[in-house]
Amino acid sequence: MEELQIHSASNSYLDDLYEELGRILAEIRPWSEDLYESEYYFEKRWLEVRNSNEAIILHIFRSDGEYLESTNGNILTGKWSILENSNTMILECPTISGKAEKTLYDLSFLNKDFFILKKHGTHKSFLVLGRDQLVSGMNLEEVIDLISAQYSNNKSWIKVLFVIVLVVALFFLFRDWT
């Protein structure tokens, strides 16, 4: 019975993390690249960020549609594809039993540092991938904080830009009055 309570508590904690991540992603989505901008994710080492570091899972999207998933150095090969005119990706990867499993993901966010996909449907789960060198050794909470900090920097930049535009506009407005 105690194990069930611990598992429920950890699921609740994970749900809270995913809820926070979803809130942040909704705010930063305008800064995201799209899946057709493949230079952001082709042939790059994307480390899967989880709440536990039991397994190190690396994802590589090859330009020919091959998908590599390395779990602690053991590689499974599959395929990936993008649905035309969408930010939706299909990942096909064999399971340990050898049966191919296809999963439909919607793009939540993509830049040079993060590649975040959300499983299509009512699921709250995200596939959070970070640039290998950036997120190595970090857990999900730390990565969410990092994403939030990067967004806060963007927010500050927008405020500064707004003030500059306002000052220039006021300058031209008052110049015409004299």
Short mmCIF file of C-alpha atoms in Angstrom, two decimals:
data_model
loop_
_atom_site.label_atom_id
_atom_site.label_comp_id
_atom_site.label_asym_id
_atom_site.label_seq_id
_atom_site.Cartn_x
_atom_site.Cartn_y
_atom_site.Cartn_z
CA MET A 1 0.00 0.00 0.00
CA GLU A 2 2.86 2.38 0.78
CA GLU A 3 4.38 1.84 -2.67
CA LEU A 4 1.09 2.88 -4.27
CA GLN A 5 1.05 6.13 -2.29
CA ILE A 6 4.64 6.92 -3.30
CA HIS A 7 3.83 6.14 -6.94
CA SER A 8 0.73 8.36 -6.79
CA ALA A 9 2.71 11.16 -5.20
CA SER A 10 5.39 10.94 -7.87
CA ASN A 11 2.72 10.87 -10.62
CA SER A 12 1.12 13.95 -9.08
CA TYR A 13 4.52 15.67 -9.01
CA LEU A 14 5.13 14.73 -12.65
CA ASP A 15 1.65 15.97 -13.60
CA ASP A 16 2.47 19.29 -11.89
CA LEU A 17 5.74 19.53 -13.84
CA TYR A 18 3.97 18.81 -17.13
CA GLU A 19 1.30 21.39 -16.27
CA GLU A 20 3.99 24.01 -15.59
CA LEU A 21 5.81 23.05 -18.79
CA GLY A 22 2.56 23.35 -20.76
CA ARG A 23 1.96 26.84 -19.35
CA ILE A 24 5.48 27.99 -20.27
CA LEU A 25 5.31 26.44 -23.74
CA ALA A 26 2.03 28.22 -24.46
CA GLU A 27 3.77 31.54 -23.74
CA ILE A 28 6.95 30.88 -25.72
CA ARG A 29 5.38 29.16 -28.74
CA PRO A 30 5.78 32.32 -30.89
CA TRP A 31 9.57 31.89 -30.64
CA SER A 32 9.46 28.28 -31.82
CA GLU A 33 10.73 27.04 -35.14
CA ASP A 34 8.59 24.67 -37.22
CA LEU A 35 9.23 21.03 -38.11
CA TYR A 36 9.89 21.90 -41.75
CA GLU A 37 12.96 23.84 -40.52
CA SER A 38 14.85 20.58 -40.28
CA GLU A 39 18.27 22.16 -39.79
CA TYR A 40 17.29 22.59 -36.14
CA TYR A 41 16.98 18.86 -35.45
CA PHE A 42 18.58 16.80 -38.27
CA GLU A 43 21.65 14.80 -37.28
CA LYS A 44 21.77 16.29 -33.78
CA ARG A 45 22.09 14.45 -30.47
CA TRP A 46 18.90 15.09 -28.52
CA LEU A 47 18.95 13.87 -24.93
CA GLU A 48 15.59 12.87 -23.48
CA VAL A 49 14.90 14.69 -20.23
CA ARG A 50 13.05 12.70 -17.62
CA ASN A 51 12.40 13.11 -13.95
CA SER A 52 14.71 10.22 -13.16
CA ASN A 53 18.14 9.46 -14.55
CA GLU A 54 17.72 5.66 -14.56
CA ALA A 55 18.36 5.48 -18.30
CA ILE A 56 20.14 7.83 -20.66
CA ILE A 57 18.08 8.03 -23.84
CA LEU A 58 19.48 9.76 -26.89
CA HIS A 59 17.40 10.53 -30.00
CA ILE A 60 18.79 11.23 -33.48
CA PHE A 61 16.67 12.20 -36.48
CA ARG A 62 18.52 11.38 -39.69
CA SER A 63 17.83 13.36 -42.86
CA ASP A 64 16.72 10.21 -44.72
CA GLY A 65 13.85 9.57 -42.27
CA GLU A 66 15.77 7.11 -40.12
CA TYR A 67 15.21 7.50 -36.39
CA LEU A 68 17.77 6.29 -33.84
CA GLU A 69 16.96 5.82 -30.18
CA SER A 70 19.87 4.88 -27.95
CA THR A 71 19.06 3.74 -24.42
CA ASN A 72 22.25 3.46 -22.38
CA GLY A 73 24.11 2.82 -25.63
CA ASN A 74 21.72 0.15 -26.98
CA ILE A 75 20.33 1.38 -30.29
CA LEU A 76 16.88 0.81 -31.75
CA THR A 77 16.29 2.05 -35.28
CA GLY A 78 12.99 3.28 -36.58
CA LYS A 79 11.50 5.87 -38.86
CA TRP A 80 10.16 9.36 -38.49
CA SER A 81 8.00 11.45 -40.80
CA ILE A 82 6.13 14.73 -40.77
CA LEU A 83 2.51 15.04 -41.78
CA GLU A 84 2.35 17.44 -44.71
CA ASN A 85 1.45 21.07 -43.89
CA SER A 86 1.56 20.48 -40.16
CA ASN A 87 3.79 20.49 -37.13
CA THR A 88 2.94 16.85 -36.46
CA MET A 89 5.47 14.03 -36.42
CA ILE A 90 5.05 10.27 -36.51
CA LEU A 91 7.73 8.27 -34.72
CA GLU A 92 7.94 4.58 -35.51
CA CYS A 93 10.26 2.58 -33.34
CA PRO A 94 10.42 -1.14 -32.58
CA THR A 95 9.82 -2.18 -29.01
CA ILE A 96 12.00 -4.71 -27.23
CA SER A 97 9.60 -7.42 -28.42
CA GLY A 98 10.38 -6.36 -32.00
CA LYS A 99 6.91 -5.04 -32.80
CA ALA A 100 6.93 -1.56 -34.37
CA GLU A 101 5.09 1.08 -32.36
CA LYS A 102 3.91 4.28 -34.05
CA THR A 103 3.24 7.41 -32.02
CA LEU A 104 1.77 10.71 -33.21
CA TYR A 105 3.33 13.84 -31.70
CA ASP A 106 2.51 17.52 -32.09
CA LEU A 107 5.34 20.02 -31.94
CA SER A 108 5.25 22.09 -28.77
CA PHE A 109 8.55 23.91 -29.13
CA LEU A 110 11.73 23.79 -31.20
CA ASN A 111 14.88 25.87 -31.14
CA LYS A 112 18.61 25.16 -31.19
CA ASP A 113 18.51 23.96 -27.57
CA PHE A 114 15.15 22.23 -27.12
CA PHE A 115 12.90 19.94 -29.14
CA ILE A 116 9.65 19.32 -27.29
CA LEU A 117 6.86 17.14 -28.63
CA LYS A 118 3.49 16.40 -27.06
CA LYS A 119 1.78 13.09 -27.62
CA HIS A 120 -1.36 13.78 -29.63
CA GLY A 121 -4.67 13.51 -27.81
CA THR A 122 -5.70 14.16 -24.25
CA HIS A 123 -2.41 12.92 -22.82
CA LYS A 124 -0.47 15.27 -20.60
CA SER A 125 2.84 13.70 -21.52
CA PHE A 126 5.62 15.47 -23.36
CA LEU A 127 8.72 14.12 -25.04
CA VAL A 128 11.22 16.67 -23.78
CA LEU A 129 14.49 16.63 -25.71
CA GLY A 130 17.40 18.94 -25.06
CA ARG A 131 20.72 19.50 -26.76
CA ASP A 132 22.96 16.77 -25.34
CA GLN A 133 25.72 19.10 -24.10
CA LEU A 134 23.23 21.52 -22.52
CA VAL A 135 20.94 19.23 -20.52
CA SER A 136 23.23 16.34 -19.64
CA GLY A 137 22.77 15.49 -15.96
CA MET A 138 19.69 17.69 -15.56
CA ASN A 139 16.27 16.47 -14.46
CA LEU A 140 12.93 17.64 -15.83
CA GLU A 141 12.40 20.32 -13.18
CA GLU A 142 15.83 21.86 -13.86
CA VAL A 143 15.19 21.91 -17.61
CA ILE A 144 11.80 23.56 -17.11
CA ASP A 145 13.54 26.22 -14.99
CA LEU A 146 16.15 26.68 -17.74
CA ILE A 147 13.48 27.11 -20.43
CA SER A 148 11.62 29.56 -18.20
CA ALA A 149 14.82 31.56 -17.60
CA GLN A 150 15.51 31.76 -21.34
CA TYR A 151 11.95 32.97 -21.89
CA SER A 152 12.31 35.58 -19.15
CA ASN A 153 15.35 36.93 -20.98
CA ASN A 154 13.27 37.19 -24.17
CA LYS A 155 10.55 38.99 -22.22
CA SER A 156 13.04 41.56 -20.92
CA TRP A 157 14.37 42.12 -24.44
CA ILE A 158 10.84 42.79 -25.70
CA LYS A 159 10.26 45.34 -22.93
CA VAL A 160 13.50 47.16 -23.84
CA LEU A 161 12.55 47.14 -27.53
CA PHE A 162 9.11 48.52 -26.68
CA VAL A 163 10.64 51.39 -24.68
CA ILE A 164 13.04 52.23 -27.53
CA VAL A 165 10.21 52.27 -30.09
CA LEU A 166 8.11 54.41 -27.75
CA VAL A 167 10.94 56.94 -27.25
CA VAL A 168 11.57 57.18 -31.01
CA ALA A 169 7.85 57.62 -31.69
CA LEU A 170 7.58 60.36 -29.05
CA PHE A 171 10.65 62.08 -30.47
CA PHE A 172 9.10 62.27 -33.95
CA LEU A 173 5.73 63.28 -32.52
CA PHE A 174 7.15 66.19 -30.52
CA ARG A 175 9.53 67.19 -33.31
CA ASP A 176 6.57 67.77 -35.62
CA TRP A 177 4.88 70.01 -33.01
CA THR A 178 7.74 72.49 -32.87
#
